[in-house]
CSV table of C-alpha atoms and ligand atoms in Angstrom, one decimal:
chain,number,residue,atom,x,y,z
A,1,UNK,CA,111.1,77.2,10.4
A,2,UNK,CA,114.2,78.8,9.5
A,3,UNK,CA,115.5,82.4,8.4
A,4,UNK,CA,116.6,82.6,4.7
A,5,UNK,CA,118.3,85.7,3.7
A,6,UNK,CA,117.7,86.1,-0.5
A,7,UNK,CA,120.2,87.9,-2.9
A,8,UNK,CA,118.8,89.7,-5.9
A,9,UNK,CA,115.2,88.5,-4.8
A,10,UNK,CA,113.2,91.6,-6.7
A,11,UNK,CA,114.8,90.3,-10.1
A,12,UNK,CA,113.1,87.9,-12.1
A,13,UNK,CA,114.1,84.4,-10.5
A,14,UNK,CA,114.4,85.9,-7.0
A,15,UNK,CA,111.3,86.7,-7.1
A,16,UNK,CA,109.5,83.5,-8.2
A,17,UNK,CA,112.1,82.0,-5.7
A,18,UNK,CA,110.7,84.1,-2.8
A,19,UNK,CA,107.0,83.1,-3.7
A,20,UNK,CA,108.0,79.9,-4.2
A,21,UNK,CA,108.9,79.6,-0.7
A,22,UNK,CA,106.4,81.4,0.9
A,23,UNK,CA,104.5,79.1,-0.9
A,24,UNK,CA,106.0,75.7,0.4
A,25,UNK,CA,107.4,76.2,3.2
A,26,UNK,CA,107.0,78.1,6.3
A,27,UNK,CA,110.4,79.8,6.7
A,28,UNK,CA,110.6,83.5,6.8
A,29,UNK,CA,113.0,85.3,3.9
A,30,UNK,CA,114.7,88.9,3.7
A,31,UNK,CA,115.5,90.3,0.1
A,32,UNK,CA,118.6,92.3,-0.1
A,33,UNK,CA,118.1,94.1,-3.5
A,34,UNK,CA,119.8,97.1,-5.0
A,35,UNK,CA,117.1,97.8,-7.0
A,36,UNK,CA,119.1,98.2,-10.3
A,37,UNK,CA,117.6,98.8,-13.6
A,38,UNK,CA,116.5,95.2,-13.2
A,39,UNK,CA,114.8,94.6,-10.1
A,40,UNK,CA,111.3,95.5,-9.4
A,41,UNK,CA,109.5,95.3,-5.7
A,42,UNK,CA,106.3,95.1,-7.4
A,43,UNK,CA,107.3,91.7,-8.4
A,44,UNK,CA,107.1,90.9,-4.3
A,45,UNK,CA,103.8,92.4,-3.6
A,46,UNK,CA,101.2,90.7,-2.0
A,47,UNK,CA,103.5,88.9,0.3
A,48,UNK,CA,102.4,87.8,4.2
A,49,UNK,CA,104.1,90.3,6.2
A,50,UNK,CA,104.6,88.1,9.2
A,51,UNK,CA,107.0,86.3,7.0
A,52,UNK,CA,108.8,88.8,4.8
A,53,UNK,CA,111.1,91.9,4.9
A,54,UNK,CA,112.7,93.7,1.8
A,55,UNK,CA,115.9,95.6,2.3
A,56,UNK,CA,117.4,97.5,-0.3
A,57,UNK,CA,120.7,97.3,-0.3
A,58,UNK,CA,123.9,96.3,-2.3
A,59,UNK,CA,126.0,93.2,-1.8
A,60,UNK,CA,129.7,94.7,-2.0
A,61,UNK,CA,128.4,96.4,1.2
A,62,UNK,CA,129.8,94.6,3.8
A,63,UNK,CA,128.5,96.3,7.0
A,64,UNK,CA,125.2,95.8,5.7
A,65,UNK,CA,126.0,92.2,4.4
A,66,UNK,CA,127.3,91.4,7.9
A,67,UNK,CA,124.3,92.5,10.1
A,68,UNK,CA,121.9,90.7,7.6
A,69,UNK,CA,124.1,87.6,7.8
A,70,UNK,CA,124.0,87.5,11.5
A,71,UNK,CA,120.0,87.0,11.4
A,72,UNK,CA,120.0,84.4,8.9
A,73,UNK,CA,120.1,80.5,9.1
A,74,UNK,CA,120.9,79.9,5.2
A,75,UNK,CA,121.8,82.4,2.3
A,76,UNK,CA,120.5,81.8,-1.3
A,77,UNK,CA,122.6,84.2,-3.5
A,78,UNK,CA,120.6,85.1,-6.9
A,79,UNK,CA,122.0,88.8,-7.1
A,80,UNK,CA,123.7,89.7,-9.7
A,81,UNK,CA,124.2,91.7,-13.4
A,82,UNK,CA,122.4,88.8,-15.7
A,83,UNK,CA,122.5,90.2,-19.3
A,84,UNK,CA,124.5,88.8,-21.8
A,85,UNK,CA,124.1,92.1,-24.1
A,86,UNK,CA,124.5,94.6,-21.4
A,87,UNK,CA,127.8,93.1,-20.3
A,88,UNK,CA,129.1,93.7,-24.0
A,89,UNK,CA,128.2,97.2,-23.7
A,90,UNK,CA,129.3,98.2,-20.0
A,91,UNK,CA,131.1,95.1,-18.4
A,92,UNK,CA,132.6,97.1,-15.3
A,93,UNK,CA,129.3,96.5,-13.6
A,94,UNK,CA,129.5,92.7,-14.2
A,95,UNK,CA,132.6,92.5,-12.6
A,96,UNK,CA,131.3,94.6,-9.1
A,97,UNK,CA,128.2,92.7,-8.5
A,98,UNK,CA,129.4,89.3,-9.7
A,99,UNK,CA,132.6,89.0,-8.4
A,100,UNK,CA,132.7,91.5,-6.0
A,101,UNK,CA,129.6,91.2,-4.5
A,102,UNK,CA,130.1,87.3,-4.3
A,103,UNK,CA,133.3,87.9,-2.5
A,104,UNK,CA,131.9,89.6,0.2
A,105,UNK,CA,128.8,87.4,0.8
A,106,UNK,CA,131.6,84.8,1.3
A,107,UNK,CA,133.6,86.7,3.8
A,108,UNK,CA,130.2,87.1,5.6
A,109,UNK,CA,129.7,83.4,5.6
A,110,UNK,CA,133.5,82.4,6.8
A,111,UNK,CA,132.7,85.1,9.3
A,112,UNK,CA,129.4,83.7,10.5
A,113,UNK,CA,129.1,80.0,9.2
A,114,UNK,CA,126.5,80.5,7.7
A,115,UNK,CA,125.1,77.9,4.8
A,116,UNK,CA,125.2,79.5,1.6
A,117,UNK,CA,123.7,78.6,-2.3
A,118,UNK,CA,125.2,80.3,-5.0
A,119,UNK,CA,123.5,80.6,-8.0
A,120,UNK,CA,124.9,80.2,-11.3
A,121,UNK,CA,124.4,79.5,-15.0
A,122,UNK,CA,125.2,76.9,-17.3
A,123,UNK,CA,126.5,79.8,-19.3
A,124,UNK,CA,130.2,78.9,-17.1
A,125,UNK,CA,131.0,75.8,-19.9
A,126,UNK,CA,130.4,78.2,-22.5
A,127,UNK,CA,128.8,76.1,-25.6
A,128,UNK,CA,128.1,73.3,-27.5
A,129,UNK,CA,127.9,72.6,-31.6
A,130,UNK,CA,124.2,72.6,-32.8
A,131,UNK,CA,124.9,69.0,-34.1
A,132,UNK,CA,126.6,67.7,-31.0
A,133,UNK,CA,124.9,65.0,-28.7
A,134,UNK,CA,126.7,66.2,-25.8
A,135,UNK,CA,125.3,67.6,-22.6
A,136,UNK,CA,126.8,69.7,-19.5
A,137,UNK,CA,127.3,68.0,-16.8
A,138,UNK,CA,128.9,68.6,-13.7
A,139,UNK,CA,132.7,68.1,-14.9
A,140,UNK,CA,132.3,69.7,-18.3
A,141,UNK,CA,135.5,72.2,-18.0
A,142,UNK,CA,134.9,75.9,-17.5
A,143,UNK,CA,135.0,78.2,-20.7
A,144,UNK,CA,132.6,81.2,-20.9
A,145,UNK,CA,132.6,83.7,-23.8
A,146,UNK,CA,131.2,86.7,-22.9
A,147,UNK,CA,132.0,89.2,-19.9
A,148,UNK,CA,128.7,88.1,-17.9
A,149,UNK,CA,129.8,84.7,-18.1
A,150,UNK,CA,133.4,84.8,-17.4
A,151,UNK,CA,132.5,87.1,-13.9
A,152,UNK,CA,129.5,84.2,-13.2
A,153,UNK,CA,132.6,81.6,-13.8
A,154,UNK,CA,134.8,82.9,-11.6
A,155,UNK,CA,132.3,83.9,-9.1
A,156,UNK,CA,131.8,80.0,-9.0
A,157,UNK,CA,135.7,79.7,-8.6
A,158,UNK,CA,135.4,81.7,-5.8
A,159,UNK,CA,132.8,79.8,-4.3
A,160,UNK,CA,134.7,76.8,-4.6
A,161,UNK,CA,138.0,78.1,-3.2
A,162,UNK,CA,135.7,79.2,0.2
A,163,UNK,CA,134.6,75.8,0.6
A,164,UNK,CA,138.2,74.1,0.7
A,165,UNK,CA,140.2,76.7,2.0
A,166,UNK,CA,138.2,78.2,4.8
A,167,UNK,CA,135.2,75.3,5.3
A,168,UNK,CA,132.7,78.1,4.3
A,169,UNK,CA,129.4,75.6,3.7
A,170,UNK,CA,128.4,76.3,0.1
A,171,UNK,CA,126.9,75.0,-2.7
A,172,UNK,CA,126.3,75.9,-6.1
A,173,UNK,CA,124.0,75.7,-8.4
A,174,UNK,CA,124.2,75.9,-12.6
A,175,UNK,CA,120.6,76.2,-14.4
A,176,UNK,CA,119.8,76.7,-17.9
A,177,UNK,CA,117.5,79.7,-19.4
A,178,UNK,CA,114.8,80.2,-17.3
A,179,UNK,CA,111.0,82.0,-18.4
A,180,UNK,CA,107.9,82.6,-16.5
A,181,UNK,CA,106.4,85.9,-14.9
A,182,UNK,CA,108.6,88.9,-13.5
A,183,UNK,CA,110.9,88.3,-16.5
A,184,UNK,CA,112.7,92.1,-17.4
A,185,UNK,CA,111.6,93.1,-21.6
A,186,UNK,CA,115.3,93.0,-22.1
A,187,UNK,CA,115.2,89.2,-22.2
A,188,UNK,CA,114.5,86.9,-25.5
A,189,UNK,CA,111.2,85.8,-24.5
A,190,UNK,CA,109.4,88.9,-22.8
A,191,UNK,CA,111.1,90.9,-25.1
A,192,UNK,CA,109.2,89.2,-28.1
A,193,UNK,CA,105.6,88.8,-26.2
A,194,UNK,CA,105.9,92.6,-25.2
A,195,UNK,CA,106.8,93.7,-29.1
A,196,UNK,CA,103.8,91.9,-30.6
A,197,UNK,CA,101.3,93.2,-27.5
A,198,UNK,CA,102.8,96.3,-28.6
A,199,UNK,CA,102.5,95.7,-32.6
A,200,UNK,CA,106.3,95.4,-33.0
A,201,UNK,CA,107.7,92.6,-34.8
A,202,UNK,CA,109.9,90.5,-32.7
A,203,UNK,CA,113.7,90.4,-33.2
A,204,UNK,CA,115.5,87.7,-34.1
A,205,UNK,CA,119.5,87.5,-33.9
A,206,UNK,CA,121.6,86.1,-36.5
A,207,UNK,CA,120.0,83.3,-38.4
A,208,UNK,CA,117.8,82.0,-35.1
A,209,UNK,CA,119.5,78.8,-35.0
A,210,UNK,CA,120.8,79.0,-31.1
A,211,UNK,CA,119.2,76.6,-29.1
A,212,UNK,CA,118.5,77.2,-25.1
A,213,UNK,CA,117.5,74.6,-22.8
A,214,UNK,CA,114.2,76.3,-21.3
A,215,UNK,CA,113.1,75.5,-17.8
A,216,UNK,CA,110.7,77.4,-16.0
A,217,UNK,CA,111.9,79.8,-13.4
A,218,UNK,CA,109.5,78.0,-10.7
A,219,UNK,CA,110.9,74.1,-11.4
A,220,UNK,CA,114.3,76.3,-10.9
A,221,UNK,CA,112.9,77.4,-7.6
A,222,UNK,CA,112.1,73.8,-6.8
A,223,UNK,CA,115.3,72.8,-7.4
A,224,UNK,CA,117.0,75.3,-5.5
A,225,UNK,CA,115.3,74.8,-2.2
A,226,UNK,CA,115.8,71.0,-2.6
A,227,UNK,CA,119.5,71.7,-2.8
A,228,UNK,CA,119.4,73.6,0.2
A,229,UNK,CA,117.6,70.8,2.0
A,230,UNK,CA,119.4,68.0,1.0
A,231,UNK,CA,122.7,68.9,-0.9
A,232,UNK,CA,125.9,67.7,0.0
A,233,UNK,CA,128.6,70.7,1.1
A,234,UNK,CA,131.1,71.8,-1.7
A,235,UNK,CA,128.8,69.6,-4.7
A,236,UNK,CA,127.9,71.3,-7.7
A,237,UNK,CA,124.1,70.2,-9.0
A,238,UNK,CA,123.0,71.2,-12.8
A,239,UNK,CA,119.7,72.2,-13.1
A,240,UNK,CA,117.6,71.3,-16.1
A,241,UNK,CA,114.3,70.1,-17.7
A,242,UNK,CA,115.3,68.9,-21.0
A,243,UNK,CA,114.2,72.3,-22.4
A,244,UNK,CA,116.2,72.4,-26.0
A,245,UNK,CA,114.6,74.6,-28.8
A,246,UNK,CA,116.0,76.8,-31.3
A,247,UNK,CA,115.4,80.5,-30.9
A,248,UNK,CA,113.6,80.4,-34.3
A,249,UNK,CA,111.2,77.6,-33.0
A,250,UNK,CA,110.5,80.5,-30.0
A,251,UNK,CA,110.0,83.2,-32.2
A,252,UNK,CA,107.4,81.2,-33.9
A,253,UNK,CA,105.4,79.7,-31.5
A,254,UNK,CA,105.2,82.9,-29.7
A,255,UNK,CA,103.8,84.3,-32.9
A,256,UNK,CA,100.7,81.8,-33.4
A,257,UNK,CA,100.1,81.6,-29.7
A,258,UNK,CA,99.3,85.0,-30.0
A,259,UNK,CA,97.2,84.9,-33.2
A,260,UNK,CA,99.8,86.0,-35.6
A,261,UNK,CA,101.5,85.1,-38.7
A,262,UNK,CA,104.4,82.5,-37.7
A,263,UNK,CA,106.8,84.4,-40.3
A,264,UNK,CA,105.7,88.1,-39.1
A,265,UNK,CA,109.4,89.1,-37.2
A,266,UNK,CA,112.8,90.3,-38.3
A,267,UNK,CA,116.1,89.0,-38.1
A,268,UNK,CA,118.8,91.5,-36.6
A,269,UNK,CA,122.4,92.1,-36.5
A,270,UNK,CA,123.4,89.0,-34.7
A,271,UNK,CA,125.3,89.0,-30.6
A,272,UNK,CA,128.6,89.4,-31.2
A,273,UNK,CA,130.6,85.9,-29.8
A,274,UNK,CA,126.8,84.1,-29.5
A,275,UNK,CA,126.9,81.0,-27.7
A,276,UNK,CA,125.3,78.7,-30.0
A,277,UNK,CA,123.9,75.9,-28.0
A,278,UNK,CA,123.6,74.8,-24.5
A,279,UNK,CA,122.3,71.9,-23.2
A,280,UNK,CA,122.1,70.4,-19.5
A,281,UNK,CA,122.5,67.0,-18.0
A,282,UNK,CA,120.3,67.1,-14.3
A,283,UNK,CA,121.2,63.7,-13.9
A,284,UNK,CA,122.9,64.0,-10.4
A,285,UNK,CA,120.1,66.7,-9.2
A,286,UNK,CA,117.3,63.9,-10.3
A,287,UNK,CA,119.0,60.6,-8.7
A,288,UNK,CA,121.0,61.7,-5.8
A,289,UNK,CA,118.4,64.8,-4.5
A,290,UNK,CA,115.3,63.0,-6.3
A,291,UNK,CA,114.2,66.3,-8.2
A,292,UNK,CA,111.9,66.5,-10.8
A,293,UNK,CA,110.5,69.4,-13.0
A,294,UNK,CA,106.9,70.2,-12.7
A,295,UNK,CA,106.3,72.2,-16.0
A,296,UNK,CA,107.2,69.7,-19.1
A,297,UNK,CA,104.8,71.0,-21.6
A,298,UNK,CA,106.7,74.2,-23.0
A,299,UNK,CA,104.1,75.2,-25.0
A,300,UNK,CA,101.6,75.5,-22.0
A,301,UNK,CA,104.1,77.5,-19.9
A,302,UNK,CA,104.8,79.7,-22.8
A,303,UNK,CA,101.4,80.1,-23.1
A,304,UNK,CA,100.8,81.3,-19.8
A,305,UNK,CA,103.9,83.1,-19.8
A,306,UNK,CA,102.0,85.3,-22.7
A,307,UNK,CA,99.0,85.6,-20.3
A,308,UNK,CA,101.0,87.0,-17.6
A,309,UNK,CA,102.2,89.8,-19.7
A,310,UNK,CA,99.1,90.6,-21.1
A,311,UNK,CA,97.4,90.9,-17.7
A,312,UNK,CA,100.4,92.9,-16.0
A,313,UNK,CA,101.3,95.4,-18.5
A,314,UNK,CA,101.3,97.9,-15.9
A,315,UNK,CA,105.0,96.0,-14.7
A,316,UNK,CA,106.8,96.2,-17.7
A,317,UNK,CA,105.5,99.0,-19.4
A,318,UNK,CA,107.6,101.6,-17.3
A,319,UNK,CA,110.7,99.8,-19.3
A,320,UNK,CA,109.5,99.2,-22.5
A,321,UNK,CA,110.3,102.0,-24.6
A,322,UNK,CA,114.0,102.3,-23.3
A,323,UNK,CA,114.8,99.0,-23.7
A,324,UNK,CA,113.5,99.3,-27.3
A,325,UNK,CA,115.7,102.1,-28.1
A,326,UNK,CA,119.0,100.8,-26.8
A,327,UNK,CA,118.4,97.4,-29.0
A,328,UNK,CA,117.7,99.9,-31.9
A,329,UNK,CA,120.4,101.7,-31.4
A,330,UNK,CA,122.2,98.9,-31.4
A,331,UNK,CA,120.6,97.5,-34.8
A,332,UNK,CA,119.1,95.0,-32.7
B,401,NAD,P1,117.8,89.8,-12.9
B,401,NAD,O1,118.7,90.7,-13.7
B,401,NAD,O2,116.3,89.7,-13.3
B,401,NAD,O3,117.8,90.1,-11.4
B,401,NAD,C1,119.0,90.5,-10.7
B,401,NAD,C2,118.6,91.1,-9.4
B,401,NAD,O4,119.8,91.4,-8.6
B,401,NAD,C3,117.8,92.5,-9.5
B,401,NAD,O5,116.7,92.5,-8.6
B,401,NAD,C4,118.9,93.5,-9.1
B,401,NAD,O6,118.3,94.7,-8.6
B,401,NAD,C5,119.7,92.7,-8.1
B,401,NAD,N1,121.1,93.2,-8.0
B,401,NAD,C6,122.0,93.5,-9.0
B,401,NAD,N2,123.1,94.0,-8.5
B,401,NAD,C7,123.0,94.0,-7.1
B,401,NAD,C8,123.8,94.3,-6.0
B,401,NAD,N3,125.1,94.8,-6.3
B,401,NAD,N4,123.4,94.2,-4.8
B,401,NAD,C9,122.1,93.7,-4.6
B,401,NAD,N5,121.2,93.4,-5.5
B,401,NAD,C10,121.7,93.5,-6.8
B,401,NAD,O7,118.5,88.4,-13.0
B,401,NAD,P2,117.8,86.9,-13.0
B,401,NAD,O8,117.6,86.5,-14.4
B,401,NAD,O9,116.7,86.8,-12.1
B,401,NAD,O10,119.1,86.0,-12.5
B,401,NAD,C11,119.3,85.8,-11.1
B,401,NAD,C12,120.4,84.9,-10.9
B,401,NAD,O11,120.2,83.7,-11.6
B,401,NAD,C13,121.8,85.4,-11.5
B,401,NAD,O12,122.8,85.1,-10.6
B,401,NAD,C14,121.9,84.7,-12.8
B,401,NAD,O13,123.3,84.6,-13.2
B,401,NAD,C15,121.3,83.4,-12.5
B,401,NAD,N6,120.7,82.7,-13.7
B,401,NAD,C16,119.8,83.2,-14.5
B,401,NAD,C17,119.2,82.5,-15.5
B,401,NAD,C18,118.2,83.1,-16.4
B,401,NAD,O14,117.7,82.4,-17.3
B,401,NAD,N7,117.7,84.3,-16.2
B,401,NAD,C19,119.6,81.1,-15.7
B,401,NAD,C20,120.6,80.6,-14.8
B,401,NAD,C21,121.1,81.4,-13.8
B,402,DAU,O1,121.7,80.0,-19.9
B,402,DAU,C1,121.4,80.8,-18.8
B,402,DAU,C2,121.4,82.2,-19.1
B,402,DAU,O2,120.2,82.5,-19.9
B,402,DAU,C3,121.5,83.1,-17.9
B,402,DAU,O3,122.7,82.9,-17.2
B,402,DAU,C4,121.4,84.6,-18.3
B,402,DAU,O4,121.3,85.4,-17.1
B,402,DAU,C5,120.1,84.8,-19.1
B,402,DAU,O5,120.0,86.1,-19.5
B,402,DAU,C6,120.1,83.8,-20.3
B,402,DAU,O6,121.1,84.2,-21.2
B,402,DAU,P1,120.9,84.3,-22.8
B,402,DAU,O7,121.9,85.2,-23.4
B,402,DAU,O8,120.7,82.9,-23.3
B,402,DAU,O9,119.4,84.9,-22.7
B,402,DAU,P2,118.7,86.0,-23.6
B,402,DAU,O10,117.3,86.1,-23.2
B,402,DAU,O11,119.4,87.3,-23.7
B,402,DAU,O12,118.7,85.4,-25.1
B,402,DAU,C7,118.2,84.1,-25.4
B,402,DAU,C8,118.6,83.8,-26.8
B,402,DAU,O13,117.8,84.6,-27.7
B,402,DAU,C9,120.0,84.0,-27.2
B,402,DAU,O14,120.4,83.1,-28.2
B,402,DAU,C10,120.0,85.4,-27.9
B,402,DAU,C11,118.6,85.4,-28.5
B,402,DAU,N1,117.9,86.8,-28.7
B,402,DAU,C12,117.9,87.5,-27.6
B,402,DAU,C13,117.2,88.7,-27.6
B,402,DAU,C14,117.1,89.7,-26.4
B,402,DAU,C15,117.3,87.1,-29.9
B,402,DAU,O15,117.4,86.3,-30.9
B,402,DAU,N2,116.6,88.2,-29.9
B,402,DAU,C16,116.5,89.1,-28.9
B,402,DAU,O16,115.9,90.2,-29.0
């Protein structure tokens, strides 16, 4: 039984994280949330209380980072400002939470020596040509393109500059788009499901040709705690489940899993500097670690994905309409 302290676990894949272990293990976690726009603690109710504390908090304060450090056996760091279209809009908060924030969870865990997983995106090696074989991998060179990004890449940097300066025992983690429950209506996926619940027609960016490598936020879960059992100090591990689709393919089957015309959305102004394809390589993560998704059949996840919304519209709804009106005004 151990004590895991989680980072950003009322956001969408802290959260399936936390049930995940409650789950599967027997360890007792803490979530250190700020509660931004984008966390929810309805999204950890339900859980044993025996084995589960919430403290709202923010990372970048280091008093509080310290006392929760000094109760903890191992640190899983998911907080952080995740949107790619928010960080073109207001990037200052990118730059706090991501880099700053990381930075101070670091200090605590020099201070401590406490074990630490950073969680990252493949997001870092910004992206690949639509027609190009290629896959990340583990020494695909660092290049991001947008201001989320570039703070997620060099909160990795960071990371790694812990590890070898000051033997801080880290390791990080780089996973592709995730979907599932607890997802915010900002995000591609929830964002589309919500709009036809609510007889909108879903949004499309640019021509819809971007392809994301979709993995399901509880195989990244998996992943994650298997990293922390078994992963070697300072190593990297990509996470992926062979995922690839183009957004227009998502769009789509969204659509006629919900009993609508295939054709009935819209495409919008596109993202200015859109990655247009990612892809991941999980080969270390699946022969050194021996990890293996779960969830292979997109189409079922998605499909329950859809049910979850349906059935918890009383979590999202709050959001809806303001998230609506910022993409509008944003000819999006
Ligand atoms: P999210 O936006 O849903 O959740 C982020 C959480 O962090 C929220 O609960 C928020 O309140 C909290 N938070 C933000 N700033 C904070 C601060 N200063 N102090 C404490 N808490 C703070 O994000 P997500 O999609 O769940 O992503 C979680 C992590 O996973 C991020 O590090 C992201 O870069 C990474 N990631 C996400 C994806 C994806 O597909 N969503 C894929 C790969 C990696
Ligand atoms: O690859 C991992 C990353 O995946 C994570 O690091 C990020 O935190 C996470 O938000 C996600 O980033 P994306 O930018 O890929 O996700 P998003 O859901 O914003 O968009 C997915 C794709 O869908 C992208 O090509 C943009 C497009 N899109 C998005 C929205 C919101 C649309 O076409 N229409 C939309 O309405």
């Amino acid at each position: 039984m151990a004590h895991l302290l989680v980072t950003g676990g009322a956001g969408f894949i802290g959260s399936n994280f936390v049930h995940h272990v409650l789950e599967h293990t027997d360890h007792h976690v803490t979530v250190l949330d700020k509660l931004t726009y984008a966390g929810n603690r309805a999204s950890l109710d339900g859980l044993a209380e025996d084995r589960f504390t919430f403290v709202q908090g923010d990372i970048c304060d280091a008093g509080l980072v310290d006392e929760l450090f000094s109760a903890a056996d191992a640190v899983v760091h998911y907080a952080a400002e995740s949107h790619n279209d928010n960080s073109l809009h207001d990037p200052r908060p990118f730059l706090d939470t991501n880099i700053i924030g990381t930075y101070t969870l670091l200090e605590a865990a020099r201070r401590h020596g406490t074990r630490l997983h950073h969680i990252s995106t493949d997001e870092v090696y910004g992206d690949l040509e639509l027609d190009d074989p290629a896959r990340f991998t583990e020494d695909t060179p660092y290049n991001p393109s947008s201001p989320y990004s570039s703070t997620k890449a060099g909160s990795d940097l960071l990371v790694r500059a812990w590890v070898r300066s000051f033997g801080v025992r880290a390791t990080i983690s780089n996973c592709s788009n995730n979907y599932g429950p607890f997802q915010h209506v900002e995000k591609f996926i929830p964002r589309q499901i919500t709009n036809v619940i609510r007889g909108i027609r879903p949004k499309l960016y640019g021509t819809g040709e971007n392809v994301r490598d979709w993995i399901h936020a509880d195989d990244h879960s998996s992943a994650v705690l298997t990293i922390l059992e078994r992963g070697e100090i300072g190593q990297t591990y990509l996470i992926g489940a062979d995922g690839e689709k183009d957004n227009k393919t998502v769009v789509e089957l969204i659509l006629s899993l919900m009993g609508q015309p295939a054709d009935a959305y819209d495409h919008v102004t596109d993202r200015a500097g859109h990655d247009l394809r990612y892809a991941i390589d999980s080969t270390r993560l699946r022969t050194e670690l021996g990890w293996q998704p779960r969830y292979r059949d997109f189409e079922a996840g998605l499909s329950a994905t859809i049910d979850w919304y349906r059935d918890n519209e009383s979590w999202w709804a709050p959001t809806k309409d303001g998230v609506e009106a910022f993409y509008t005004s944003k000819g999006q």
